Amino acid sequence: MASNIMNEASQTSSPWITVILVINLILCLYPILGAMFWFFGALSYMSFRHNEELAPNTKLEKEPFITIMIPAHNEDIVIQGTLEYLLNELNYHNYEILVMDDGSTDRTPEILKEMQAQYPRLRVIRIDENQGKAHAFNIGIFFAKGEYILSNDADTIPERDALMKYMRYFTSPRGINYAAITANMDVYNRSTLWGKSQTVEFSSIVGIIKRSQTAINNTMYAYSGANTMYRRDFLIDVGGFRQDRATEDISIAWDHTFMNVTPKFAPDIVFHMNVPETFHDLYRQRKRWAQGGTEVWLTNFTKIIRHPWRHRFVIPMLTDTTLSIIWSFFFWITSIIFILLMTYFATTGNYERVWHGIVMSMIFVTFQLIAGLFQVLAALILDFNGAKLRYLLFSPIYLLFTWIVNPLTIVTTFLKAVKTILGYGSGKWVSPERKANSND
């Protein structure tokens, strides 16, 4: 049907009509093509890169010194439990913990002071005014004693062998060019519907997209801000984190890519993280992610266009991000037009057109759902060897959220991202609602 329309348009109209119809068709099919792209990317990973998934099973001759850095702003509910775990439970000896207290106004400073008296390896730097996570990180880099720096959120718990596994990757023959290694995120607060749905989502993001990026051109769109270990020298070489960006983990991943150093995804290193459990907190988090992604796109678009061959390995990242942003506007504009047209046809009694419109839209939704289920199913099978397959029932909620809310966050934060690029951005953060960690 679409080909017939395009043929007629090419015969009876100007070439511009054909171009517009082709672009329209691509945008309509983008969610389907994107999901299948990540699905086949995961198959490529399993075929060609799966042998790199586990850390080398070798004994470390020595334990390199590691700084676990925790930027904290008003984290009094979770900070003590996280620190007690990190200080007492890790199967590693040669490390310190550096907490960057970024202008906390709750009991966080008091808790840190009490714990410092008990634990010599805990260090605290107080920043009087909240200036954001990236700013706190940049200060911490120059106080850190470790040659490796682990980014660990105040509500994130790594597995006990995490540091040992990180070092096995970094000290392996391939590890000499690793700029950063990002681990596998696992949701531990699954008491609500939103928590269970995000279990599916993080498996899909981590299990499919990061594996696909690694398989295709050995790059990564974004690190995980909650659980990535950086080689300190590469952090300094790239100039640290961009302080006026909404998401420091996305921007640093792109900056490392332009340095031609290698990011590494390590699915066998597991971190347990606290996720938003209300729609309000989840939507606010996704707005920040959307803004950060757009900021990175605006920052690097002209750089890649001017020198496409030099930055050819980044072109797939740029293409996907560009299509994602354009499709977000396309989705909401066409959805509004569709609703207005259906309302007009219904009020004028043209019920045949209403029925036709609903049927055509449901066909597209069905194809999108099938493609999305392929992606999610492959992710759940790959991640933790299929242990999360029981959460497949919650995948429709994830898919619905992705197709409706994520485009909305891109559209509503676009102008804010533009202001940031023009020099009016701020990296200040507001901590979400927290629940105390459970280390069981």
CSV table of C-alpha atoms in Angstrom, one decimal:
chain,number,residue,atom,x,y,z
A,1,MET,CA,0.0,0.0,0.0
A,2,ALA,CA,2.7,2.4,1.0
A,3,SER,CA,4.7,1.6,-2.2
A,4,ASN,CA,1.6,2.2,-4.4
A,5,ILE,CA,1.1,5.6,-2.8
A,6,MET,CA,4.8,6.5,-3.3
A,7,ASN,CA,4.6,5.3,-7.0
A,8,GLU,CA,1.6,7.5,-7.7
A,9,ALA,CA,3.2,10.4,-5.9
A,10,SER,CA,6.3,10.1,-8.0
A,11,GLN,CA,4.3,10.0,-11.2
A,12,THR,CA,1.9,12.9,-10.5
A,13,SER,CA,3.7,15.2,-8.1
A,14,SER,CA,7.1,16.8,-7.6
A,15,PRO,CA,10.0,14.8,-6.3
A,16,TRP,CA,9.7,16.7,-3.0
A,17,ILE,CA,6.4,14.9,-2.3
A,18,THR,CA,8.1,11.5,-2.8
A,19,VAL,CA,10.9,12.6,-0.4
A,20,ILE,CA,8.4,13.7,2.2
A,21,LEU,CA,6.5,10.4,1.9
A,22,VAL,CA,9.7,8.4,2.3
A,23,ILE,CA,10.7,10.4,5.4
A,24,ASN,CA,7.2,9.9,6.8
A,25,LEU,CA,7.4,6.2,6.2
A,26,ILE,CA,10.8,6.0,7.9
A,27,LEU,CA,9.6,7.9,10.9
A,28,CYS,CA,6.5,5.7,11.1
A,29,LEU,CA,8.6,2.6,11.1
A,30,TYR,CA,11.4,3.9,13.3
A,31,PRO,CA,10.3,2.2,16.5
A,32,ILE,CA,9.9,-1.1,14.7
A,33,LEU,CA,13.3,-0.8,12.9
A,34,GLY,CA,15.0,0.4,16.1
A,35,ALA,CA,13.8,-2.6,18.2
A,36,MET,CA,14.8,-5.1,15.5
A,37,PHE,CA,18.2,-3.4,15.1
A,38,TRP,CA,18.9,-3.9,18.8
A,39,PHE,CA,17.6,-7.4,18.6
A,40,PHE,CA,20.0,-8.4,15.7
A,41,GLY,CA,22.8,-6.4,17.4
A,42,ALA,CA,22.4,-8.6,20.4
A,43,LEU,CA,22.6,-11.7,18.2
A,44,SER,CA,25.8,-10.3,16.7
A,45,TYR,CA,27.2,-9.8,20.2
A,46,MET,CA,26.4,-13.4,21.1
A,47,SER,CA,28.0,-14.6,17.9
A,48,PHE,CA,31.2,-12.6,17.9
A,49,ARG,CA,31.8,-10.9,21.3
A,50,HIS,CA,30.2,-13.3,23.9
A,51,ASN,CA,33.6,-14.7,24.9
A,52,GLU,CA,34.6,-11.3,26.2
A,53,GLU,CA,31.6,-11.1,28.6
A,54,LEU,CA,33.3,-12.6,31.7
A,55,ALA,CA,36.2,-11.1,33.5
A,56,PRO,CA,39.4,-13.1,33.0
A,57,ASN,CA,39.6,-15.9,35.5
A,58,THR,CA,43.0,-15.0,36.8
A,59,LYS,CA,44.3,-14.1,40.2
A,60,LEU,CA,45.4,-10.5,40.7
A,61,GLU,CA,49.1,-10.3,41.6
A,62,LYS,CA,48.3,-7.1,43.4
A,63,GLU,CA,45.2,-5.0,44.1
A,64,PRO,CA,45.5,-1.6,42.5
A,65,PHE,CA,44.3,1.2,44.8
A,66,ILE,CA,40.7,2.2,44.1
A,67,THR,CA,38.7,5.3,45.1
A,68,ILE,CA,35.0,4.7,45.5
A,69,MET,CA,33.5,8.1,45.0
A,70,ILE,CA,30.0,8.9,46.2
A,71,PRO,CA,28.5,12.4,45.3
A,72,ALA,CA,25.8,13.0,47.9
A,73,HIS,CA,23.1,15.6,48.2
A,74,ASN,CA,20.5,15.1,51.0
A,75,GLU,CA,21.0,11.4,51.2
A,76,ASP,CA,20.4,10.9,55.0
A,77,ILE,CA,17.9,8.0,54.4
A,78,VAL,CA,20.3,5.8,52.5
A,79,ILE,CA,23.9,7.0,53.0
A,80,GLN,CA,24.7,5.2,56.2
A,81,GLY,CA,23.5,1.8,55.0
A,82,THR,CA,25.4,2.1,51.7
A,83,LEU,CA,28.6,3.2,53.4
A,84,GLU,CA,28.4,0.4,56.0
A,85,TYR,CA,28.1,-2.1,53.2
A,86,LEU,CA,30.9,-0.7,51.2
A,87,LEU,CA,33.2,-0.4,54.2
A,88,ASN,CA,32.6,-3.9,55.6
A,89,GLU,CA,31.3,-6.3,52.9
A,90,LEU,CA,33.5,-6.0,49.8
A,91,ASN,CA,35.9,-8.7,48.9
A,92,TYR,CA,38.8,-6.2,48.2
A,93,HIS,CA,41.3,-4.6,50.5
A,94,ASN,CA,43.1,-1.7,48.8
A,95,TYR,CA,40.5,1.0,48.5
A,96,GLU,CA,39.1,4.2,50.0
A,97,ILE,CA,35.7,5.8,50.0
A,98,LEU,CA,35.5,9.5,49.2
A,99,VAL,CA,32.1,11.2,49.8
A,100,MET,CA,31.5,14.5,48.1
A,101,ASP,CA,28.9,16.2,50.3
A,102,ASP,CA,27.4,18.6,47.8
A,103,GLY,CA,25.6,21.2,49.9
A,104,SER,CA,23.4,18.8,51.9
A,105,THR,CA,20.9,20.5,54.2
A,106,ASP,CA,19.6,17.4,55.9
A,107,ARG,CA,21.4,15.0,58.4
A,108,THR,CA,23.9,13.8,55.8
A,109,PRO,CA,26.8,15.9,57.2
A,110,GLU,CA,26.2,14.6,60.7
A,111,ILE,CA,26.0,11.0,59.6
A,112,LEU,CA,29.2,11.3,57.7
A,113,LYS,CA,31.0,12.9,60.6
A,114,GLU,CA,30.0,10.1,62.9
A,115,MET,CA,31.1,7.4,60.5
A,116,GLN,CA,34.4,9.1,59.8
A,117,ALA,CA,35.4,8.7,63.4
A,118,GLN,CA,34.7,5.0,63.1
A,119,TYR,CA,36.2,4.2,59.7
A,120,PRO,CA,39.7,5.5,58.8
A,121,ARG,CA,39.3,4.7,55.1
A,122,LEU,CA,36.2,7.0,54.8
A,123,ARG,CA,37.1,10.5,53.6
A,124,VAL,CA,34.6,13.4,53.2
A,125,ILE,CA,34.9,16.7,51.2
A,126,ARG,CA,32.2,19.3,52.0
A,127,ILE,CA,31.0,21.5,49.2
A,128,ASP,CA,29.0,24.4,50.8
A,129,GLU,CA,26.8,25.1,47.8
A,130,ASN,CA,25.0,22.5,45.7
A,131,GLN,CA,26.5,22.7,42.2
A,132,GLY,CA,25.7,19.3,40.9
A,133,LYS,CA,27.1,15.8,40.6
A,134,ALA,CA,29.6,16.6,37.8
A,135,HIS,CA,31.0,19.5,39.7
A,136,ALA,CA,31.4,17.3,42.8
A,137,PHE,CA,33.1,14.6,40.7
A,138,ASN,CA,35.6,17.0,39.2
A,139,ILE,CA,36.6,18.2,42.7
A,140,GLY,CA,36.8,14.7,43.9
A,141,ILE,CA,39.1,13.6,41.0
A,142,PHE,CA,41.9,15.7,42.3
A,143,PHE,CA,41.5,14.5,45.9
A,144,ALA,CA,41.2,10.9,45.0
A,145,LYS,CA,44.2,8.7,45.8
A,146,GLY,CA,43.2,5.8,43.6
A,147,GLU,CA,44.4,5.3,40.0
A,148,TYR,CA,40.9,3.9,39.4
A,149,ILE,CA,37.7,5.8,40.4
A,150,LEU,CA,34.4,4.0,40.9
A,151,SER,CA,31.3,6.1,40.5
A,152,ASN,CA,28.8,4.8,43.1
A,153,ASP,CA,25.5,6.5,43.9
A,154,ALA,CA,24.4,6.9,47.5
A,155,ASP,CA,21.6,4.3,47.0
A,156,THR,CA,23.5,1.8,44.9
A,157,ILE,CA,25.0,-1.5,46.3
A,158,PRO,CA,27.6,-3.5,44.3
A,159,GLU,CA,28.0,-7.2,44.5
A,160,ARG,CA,30.8,-8.2,47.0
A,161,ASP,CA,33.2,-9.2,44.2
A,162,ALA,CA,32.6,-6.1,42.0
A,163,LEU,CA,36.0,-4.4,42.6
A,164,MET,CA,37.9,-7.7,42.0
A,165,LYS,CA,36.1,-8.2,38.7
A,166,TYR,CA,36.7,-4.6,37.6
A,167,MET,CA,40.4,-5.1,38.2
A,168,ARG,CA,40.5,-8.3,36.3
A,169,TYR,CA,39.1,-6.5,33.3
A,170,PHE,CA,41.5,-3.5,33.6
A,171,THR,CA,44.6,-5.5,34.1
A,172,SER,CA,43.9,-7.9,31.3
A,173,PRO,CA,45.8,-7.5,28.0
A,174,ARG,CA,42.7,-5.8,26.4
A,175,GLY,CA,42.3,-3.6,29.4
A,176,ILE,CA,45.1,-1.2,28.6
A,177,ASN,CA,42.9,0.9,26.5
A,178,TYR,CA,39.7,0.7,28.6
A,179,ALA,CA,38.7,4.2,29.6
A,180,ALA,CA,35.8,3.0,31.7
A,181,ILE,CA,33.9,-0.2,32.6
A,182,THR,CA,30.2,0.1,33.3
A,183,ALA,CA,28.5,-2.7,35.1
A,184,ASN,CA,25.1,-4.4,34.9
A,185,MET,CA,22.2,-2.7,36.8
A,186,ASP,CA,19.7,-4.7,38.8
A,187,VAL,CA,16.6,-3.3,40.4
A,188,TYR,CA,16.2,-4.3,44.0
A,189,ASN,CA,13.1,-2.3,45.0
A,190,ARG,CA,10.5,-4.3,43.1
A,191,SER,CA,7.6,-3.8,45.5
A,192,THR,CA,5.6,-1.7,43.1
A,193,LEU,CA,4.3,-2.0,39.6
A,194,TRP,CA,6.8,0.7,38.4
A,195,GLY,CA,9.7,-1.1,40.1
A,196,LYS,CA,8.8,-4.4,38.3
A,197,SER,CA,8.4,-2.6,35.0
A,198,GLN,CA,11.8,-1.0,35.3
A,199,THR,CA,13.4,-4.4,35.9
A,200,VAL,CA,12.3,-5.2,32.4
A,201,GLU,CA,13.5,-1.8,31.2
A,202,PHE,CA,17.0,-1.9,32.6
A,203,SER,CA,17.4,-5.4,31.3
A,204,SER,CA,16.4,-4.2,27.9
A,205,ILE,CA,18.6,-1.2,28.0
A,206,VAL,CA,21.6,-2.9,29.4
A,207,GLY,CA,21.1,-6.4,28.0
A,208,ILE,CA,20.4,-5.3,24.5
A,209,ILE,CA,21.5,-1.8,23.6
A,210,LYS,CA,24.9,-1.9,25.3
A,211,ARG,CA,25.7,-5.3,24.0
A,212,SER,CA,24.7,-4.2,20.5
A,213,GLN,CA,26.8,-1.0,20.7
A,214,THR,CA,29.8,-3.1,21.8
A,215,ALA,CA,29.2,-5.6,18.9
A,216,ILE,CA,28.7,-3.1,16.2
A,217,ASN,CA,31.5,-0.5,16.6
A,218,ASN,CA,32.9,-1.0,20.2
A,219,THR,CA,31.3,2.3,21.5
A,220,MET,CA,28.8,3.2,24.1
A,221,TYR,CA,26.1,5.9,24.1
A,222,ALA,CA,26.2,6.3,27.9
A,223,TYR,CA,27.9,4.9,30.9
A,224,SER,CA,25.9,4.2,34.0
A,225,GLY,CA,26.3,7.1,36.5
A,226,ALA,CA,25.5,4.7,39.4
A,227,ASN,CA,28.1,2.0,38.7
A,228,THR,CA,31.0,2.8,36.4
A,229,MET,CA,34.7,2.5,37.1
A,230,TYR,CA,37.0,5.0,35.4
A,231,ARG,CA,40.7,5.0,34.7
A,232,ARG,CA,41.6,8.2,36.5
A,233,ASP,CA,44.2,9.3,33.9
A,234,PHE,CA,41.5,9.1,31.1
A,235,LEU,CA,39.2,11.2,33.2
A,236,ILE,CA,41.8,13.9,33.5
A,237,ASP,CA,42.8,13.7,29.8
A,238,VAL,CA,39.3,14.4,28.7
A,239,GLY,CA,39.0,17.3,31.0
A,240,GLY,CA,36.7,15.7,33.6
A,241,PHE,CA,32.9,15.8,33.5
A,242,ARG,CA,31.0,18.6,31.8
A,243,GLN,CA,29.5,20.5,34.8
A,244,ASP,CA,26.7,22.3,33.0
A,245,ARG,CA,25.2,19.1,31.6
A,246,ALA,CA,22.1,17.4,32.9
A,247,THR,CA,23.7,13.9,32.6
A,248,GLU,CA,27.4,13.6,33.2
A,249,ASP,CA,27.5,9.9,32.4
A,250,ILE,CA,26.2,10.4,28.8
A,251,SER,CA,28.5,13.3,28.0
A,252,ILE,CA,31.6,11.6,29.4
A,253,ALA,CA,30.9,8.5,27.3
A,254,TRP,CA,30.8,10.5,24.1
A,255,ASP,CA,33.9,12.5,25.1
A,256,HIS,CA,35.8,9.3,25.6
A,257,THR,CA,34.6,8.0,22.2
A,258,PHE,CA,36.2,11.0,20.5
A,259,MET,CA,39.4,10.2,22.3
A,260,ASN,CA,39.4,6.8,20.6
A,261,VAL,CA,39.6,4.9,23.9
A,262,THR,CA,37.5,1.9,24.6
A,263,PRO,CA,34.4,1.7,26.8
A,264,LYS,CA,33.6,-1.7,28.3
A,265,PHE,CA,30.3,-3.2,29.3
A,266,ALA,CA,30.7,-5.9,31.9
A,267,PRO,CA,27.4,-7.8,32.4
A,268,ASP,CA,28.9,-10.1,35.0
A,269,ILE,CA,29.5,-7.2,37.5
A,270,VAL,CA,26.2,-6.6,39.2
A,271,PHE,CA,25.0,-3.5,41.0
A,272,HIS,CA,21.7,-3.3,42.9
A,273,MET,CA,20.1,0.1,42.5
A,274,ASN,CA,17.1,1.9,43.9
A,275,VAL,CA,14.7,3.1,41.2
A,276,PRO,CA,11.8,5.6,41.3
A,277,GLU,CA,8.6,4.0,42.5
A,278,THR,CA,6.1,6.7,41.6
A,279,PHE,CA,5.2,8.0,38.2
A,280,HIS,CA,6.1,11.6,39.3
A,281,ASP,CA,9.7,10.6,40.3
A,282,LEU,CA,10.1,8.4,37.3
A,283,TYR,CA,9.0,11.1,34.9
A,284,ARG,CA,11.3,13.7,36.5
A,285,GLN,CA,14.2,11.3,36.1
A,286,ARG,CA,13.5,10.6,32.5
A,287,LYS,CA,13.2,14.4,31.7
A,288,ARG,CA,16.8,14.7,33.0
A,289,TRP,CA,17.9,11.8,30.9
A,290,ALA,CA,16.2,13.2,27.8
A,291,GLN,CA,17.7,16.6,28.3
A,292,GLY,CA,21.2,15.2,28.8
A,293,GLY,CA,20.9,13.1,25.6
A,294,THR,CA,19.8,16.2,23.6
A,295,GLU,CA,22.6,18.2,25.0
A,296,VAL,CA,25.1,15.7,23.9
A,297,TRP,CA,23.5,15.6,20.4
A,298,LEU,CA,23.7,19.4,20.1
A,299,THR,CA,27.3,19.5,21.4
A,300,ASN,CA,28.6,16.9,18.9
A,301,PHE,CA,26.4,17.2,15.8
A,302,THR,CA,28.4,19.8,13.9
A,303,LYS,CA,31.7,18.2,15.0
A,304,ILE,CA,30.8,14.9,13.3
A,305,ILE,CA,29.2,16.6,10.2
A,306,ARG,CA,32.3,18.6,9.6
A,307,HIS,CA,34.7,15.6,9.8
A,308,PRO,CA,32.5,12.5,9.1
A,309,TRP,CA,35.4,10.2,8.1
A,310,ARG,CA,37.5,11.1,11.2
A,311,HIS,CA,34.5,10.4,13.4
A,312,ARG,CA,33.0,7.6,11.4
A,313,PHE,CA,32.8,5.3,14.4
A,314,VAL,CA,30.5,7.8,16.1
A,315,ILE,CA,28.1,8.2,13.1
A,316,PRO,CA,25.8,5.3,14.2
A,317,MET,CA,25.4,7.0,17.6
A,318,LEU,CA,24.6,10.3,16.0
A,319,THR,CA,22.2,8.8,13.5
A,320,ASP,CA,20.2,6.9,16.2
A,321,THR,CA,20.1,10.0,18.5
A,322,THR,CA,19.0,12.2,15.6
A,323,LEU,CA,16.2,9.9,14.5
A,324,SER,CA,15.1,9.5,18.1
A,325,ILE,CA,14.8,13.3,18.6
A,326,ILE,CA,13.1,13.8,15.2
A,327,TRP,CA,10.7,10.9,15.8
A,328,SER,CA,9.7,12.3,19.2
A,329,PHE,CA,8.5,15.5,17.7
A,330,PHE,CA,6.9,13.6,14.8
A,331,PHE,CA,5.1,11.2,17.2
A,332,TRP,CA,3.4,14.0,19.2
A,333,ILE,CA,2.6,16.3,16.3
A,334,THR,CA,1.0,13.4,14.3
A,335,SER,CA,-0.8,12.1,17.4
A,336,ILE,CA,-2.3,15.5,18.0
A,337,ILE,CA,-3.3,15.8,14.3
A,338,PHE,CA,-4.8,12.3,14.4
A,339,ILE,CA,-6.9,13.0,17.5
A,340,LEU,CA,-8.2,16.3,16.0
A,341,LEU,CA,-9.1,14.5,12.7
A,342,MET,CA,-10.8,11.6,14.5
A,343,THR,CA,-12.8,14.1,16.6
A,344,TYR,CA,-13.8,16.1,13.5
A,345,PHE,CA,-14.9,12.9,11.6
A,346,ALA,CA,-16.8,11.7,14.6
A,347,THR,CA,-18.7,15.0,15.1
A,348,THR,CA,-19.5,15.2,11.4
A,349,GLY,CA,-20.8,11.6,11.3
A,350,ASN,CA,-18.1,10.2,9.1
A,351,TYR,CA,-17.7,7.1,11.2
A,352,GLU,CA,-16.2,5.1,8.4
A,353,ARG,CA,-13.1,7.4,8.4
A,354,VAL,CA,-12.9,7.1,12.2
A,355,TRP,CA,-13.0,3.3,12.0
A,356,HIS,CA,-10.4,3.3,9.2
A,357,GLY,CA,-8.1,5.6,11.3
A,358,ILE,CA,-8.4,3.4,14.3
A,359,VAL,CA,-7.7,0.2,12.4
A,360,MET,CA,-4.6,1.7,10.6
A,361,SER,CA,-3.2,3.0,13.9
A,362,MET,CA,-3.7,-0.4,15.6
A,363,ILE,CA,-1.8,-2.1,12.8
A,364,PHE,CA,1.2,0.0,13.4
A,365,VAL,CA,0.9,-0.5,17.2
A,366,THR,CA,0.7,-4.2,16.8
A,367,PHE,CA,3.9,-4.3,14.7
A,368,GLN,CA,5.6,-2.1,17.2
A,369,LEU,CA,4.5,-4.3,20.0
A,370,ILE,CA,5.8,-7.4,18.3
A,371,ALA,CA,9.1,-5.8,17.6
A,372,GLY,CA,9.4,-4.5,21.1
A,373,LEU,CA,8.6,-7.9,22.6
A,374,PHE,CA,11.4,-9.4,20.5
A,375,GLN,CA,13.8,-6.9,22.0
A,376,VAL,CA,12.6,-7.4,25.5
A,377,LEU,CA,12.5,-11.2,25.3
A,378,ALA,CA,16.0,-11.3,24.0
A,379,ALA,CA,17.1,-9.0,26.7
A,380,LEU,CA,15.6,-11.1,29.5
A,381,ILE,CA,17.1,-14.3,28.1
A,382,LEU,CA,20.6,-12.8,27.9
A,383,ASP,CA,20.5,-10.9,31.2
A,384,PHE,CA,21.3,-13.1,34.2
A,385,ASN,CA,20.8,-16.2,32.1
A,386,GLY,CA,17.1,-15.8,31.8
A,387,ALA,CA,16.5,-15.4,35.6
A,388,LYS,CA,14.2,-12.4,34.9
A,389,LEU,CA,11.9,-14.0,32.4
A,390,ARG,CA,9.1,-13.9,35.0
A,391,TYR,CA,9.0,-10.1,34.5
A,392,LEU,CA,8.0,-10.5,30.8
A,393,LEU,CA,4.4,-9.9,31.8
A,394,PHE,CA,5.3,-6.3,32.8
A,395,SER,CA,6.9,-5.5,29.5
A,396,PRO,CA,3.8,-3.9,28.0
A,397,ILE,CA,4.0,-1.2,30.7
A,398,TYR,CA,7.6,-0.6,29.8
A,399,LEU,CA,6.8,-0.5,26.1
A,400,LEU,CA,3.9,1.9,26.6
A,401,PHE,CA,6.0,4.1,28.8
A,402,THR,CA,8.8,4.2,26.2
A,403,TRP,CA,6.6,5.0,23.2
A,404,ILE,CA,4.5,7.7,24.9
A,405,VAL,CA,6.4,9.3,27.8
A,406,ASN,CA,10.0,9.2,26.5
A,407,PRO,CA,9.2,11.2,23.4
A,408,LEU,CA,7.3,13.6,25.6
A,409,THR,CA,10.3,14.2,27.8
A,410,ILE,CA,12.5,14.9,24.7
A,411,VAL,CA,10.0,17.4,23.3
A,412,THR,CA,9.4,19.2,26.6
A,413,THR,CA,13.1,19.5,27.5
A,414,PHE,CA,14.5,20.4,24.0
A,415,LEU,CA,14.5,24.1,24.6
A,416,LYS,CA,16.1,23.7,28.0
A,417,ALA,CA,18.8,21.7,26.3
A,418,VAL,CA,19.3,24.4,23.7
A,419,LYS,CA,19.7,27.0,26.5
A,420,THR,CA,22.3,24.8,28.2
A,421,ILE,CA,24.4,24.6,25.0
A,422,LEU,CA,24.1,28.4,24.7
A,423,GLY,CA,25.7,28.7,28.2
A,424,TYR,CA,22.7,29.0,30.5
A,425,GLY,CA,22.7,25.4,31.9
A,426,SER,CA,23.1,24.3,35.4
A,427,GLY,CA,24.2,20.9,36.8
A,428,LYS,CA,22.4,21.3,40.1
A,429,TRP,CA,20.5,18.3,41.3
A,430,VAL,CA,17.5,17.6,43.5
A,431,SER,CA,17.5,14.2,45.3
A,432,PRO,CA,14.5,12.0,44.6
A,433,GLU,CA,12.4,10.5,47.3
A,434,ARG,CA,14.3,7.7,49.0
A,435,LYS,CA,13.6,4.5,50.9
A,436,ALA,CA,16.2,2.9,53.1
A,437,ASN,CA,18.4,0.3,51.4
A,438,SER,CA,18.0,-3.3,52.2
A,439,ASN,CA,21.3,-5.3,51.9
A,440,ASP,CA,19.6,-8.7,52.0
